[in-house]
Amino acid sequence: MAYEISCAILIVIVHHKSTILALHLSFSIGVFWSKH
C-alpha cells in the first residue's frame, strides 16, 4: 500500500516538474521569437 502511494506521489512530482519545464521552455521560445 505504502509502495503504491509513494510511486503515485513520485509520478505526480515528475509529471509536475516536466510540465513546469515544458511551460518554461515554451515561454523562453516565445520571448526569443518575439525579440526577433
mmCIF file with all atom_site columns, C-alpha atoms in Angstrom, residues 4-36:
data_model
loop_
_atom_site.group_PDB
_atom_site.id
_atom_site.type_symbol
_atom_site.label_atom_id
_atom_site.label_alt_id
_atom_site.label_comp_id
_atom_site.label_asym_id
_atom_site.label_entity_id
_atom_site.label_seq_id
_atom_site.pdbx_PDB_ins_code
_atom_site.Cartn_x
_atom_site.Cartn_y
_atom_site.Cartn_z
_atom_site.occupancy
_atom_site.B_iso_or_equiv
_atom_site.pdbx_formal_charge
_atom_site.auth_seq_id
_atom_site.auth_comp_id
_atom_site.auth_asym_id
_atom_site.auth_atom_id
_atom_site.pdbx_PDB_model_num
ATOM 1  C CA . GLU A 1 4  ? 1.833  2.262  -4.358  1.00 0.00 ? 4  GLU A CA 1
ATOM 2  C CA . ILE A 1 5  ? 1.245  5.634  -2.681  1.00 0.00 ? 5  ILE A CA 1
ATOM 3  C CA . SER A 1 6  ? 4.925  6.607  -2.884  1.00 0.00 ? 6  SER A CA 1
ATOM 4  C CA . CYS A 1 7  ? 5.010  5.543  -6.557  1.00 0.00 ? 7  CYS A CA 1
ATOM 5  C CA . ALA A 1 8  ? 1.936  7.671  -7.282  1.00 0.00 ? 8  ALA A CA 1
ATOM 6  C CA . ILE A 1 9  ? 3.484  10.664 -5.490  1.00 0.00 ? 9  ILE A CA 1
ATOM 7  C CA . LEU A 1 10 ? 6.735  10.199 -7.423  1.00 0.00 ? 10 LEU A CA 1
ATOM 8  C CA . ILE A 1 11 ? 4.842  10.081 -10.744 1.00 0.00 ? 11 ILE A CA 1
ATOM 9  C CA . VAL A 1 12 ? 2.937  13.266 -9.829  1.00 0.00 ? 12 VAL A CA 1
ATOM 10 C CA . ILE A 1 13 ? 6.180  15.068 -8.855  1.00 0.00 ? 13 ILE A CA 1
ATOM 11 C CA . VAL A 1 14 ? 7.969  14.009 -12.056 1.00 0.00 ? 14 VAL A CA 1
ATOM 12 C CA . HIS A 1 15 ? 4.951  14.931 -14.201 1.00 0.00 ? 15 HIS A CA 1
ATOM 13 C CA . HIS A 1 16 ? 4.621  18.287 -12.404 1.00 0.00 ? 16 HIS A CA 1
ATOM 14 C CA . LYS A 1 17 ? 8.312  19.097 -12.935 1.00 0.00 ? 17 LYS A CA 1
ATOM 15 C CA . SER A 1 18 ? 8.187  18.121 -16.614 1.00 0.00 ? 18 SER A CA 1
ATOM 16 C CA . THR A 1 19 ? 5.074  20.292 -17.033 1.00 0.00 ? 19 THR A CA 1
ATOM 17 C CA . ILE A 1 20 ? 6.876  23.267 -15.445 1.00 0.00 ? 20 ILE A CA 1
ATOM 18 C CA . LEU A 1 21 ? 9.908  22.592 -17.665 1.00 0.00 ? 21 LEU A CA 1
ATOM 19 C CA . ALA A 1 22 ? 7.725  22.452 -20.791 1.00 0.00 ? 22 ALA A CA 1
ATOM 20 C CA . LEU A 1 23 ? 5.974  25.712 -19.838 1.00 0.00 ? 23 LEU A CA 1
ATOM 21 C CA . HIS A 1 24 ? 9.334  27.370 -19.133 1.00 0.00 ? 24 HIS A CA 1
ATOM 22 C CA . LEU A 1 25 ? 10.744 26.193 -22.482 1.00 0.00 ? 25 LEU A CA 1
ATOM 23 C CA . SER A 1 26 ? 7.698  27.358 -24.461 1.00 0.00 ? 26 SER A CA 1
ATOM 24 C CA . PHE A 1 27 ? 7.800  30.717 -22.635 1.00 0.00 ? 27 PHE A CA 1
ATOM 25 C CA . SER A 1 28 ? 11.532 31.110 -23.393 1.00 0.00 ? 28 SER A CA 1
ATOM 26 C CA . ILE A 1 29 ? 10.940 30.243 -27.064 1.00 0.00 ? 29 ILE A CA 1
ATOM 27 C CA . GLY A 1 30 ? 8.058  32.727 -27.219 1.00 0.00 ? 30 GLY A CA 1
ATOM 28 C CA . VAL A 1 31 ? 10.236 35.507 -25.740 1.00 0.00 ? 31 VAL A CA 1
ATOM 29 C CA . PHE A 1 32 ? 13.069 34.580 -28.111 1.00 0.00 ? 32 PHE A CA 1
ATOM 30 C CA . TRP A 1 33 ? 10.803 34.739 -31.180 1.00 0.00 ? 33 TRP A CA 1
ATOM 31 C CA . SER A 1 34 ? 9.115  37.991 -30.096 1.00 0.00 ? 34 SER A CA 1
ATOM 32 C CA . LYS A 1 35 ? 12.557 39.655 -29.863 1.00 0.00 ? 35 LYS A CA 1
ATOM 33 C CA . HIS A 1 36 ? 13.361 38.746 -33.499 1.00 0.00 ? 36 HIS A CA 1
#
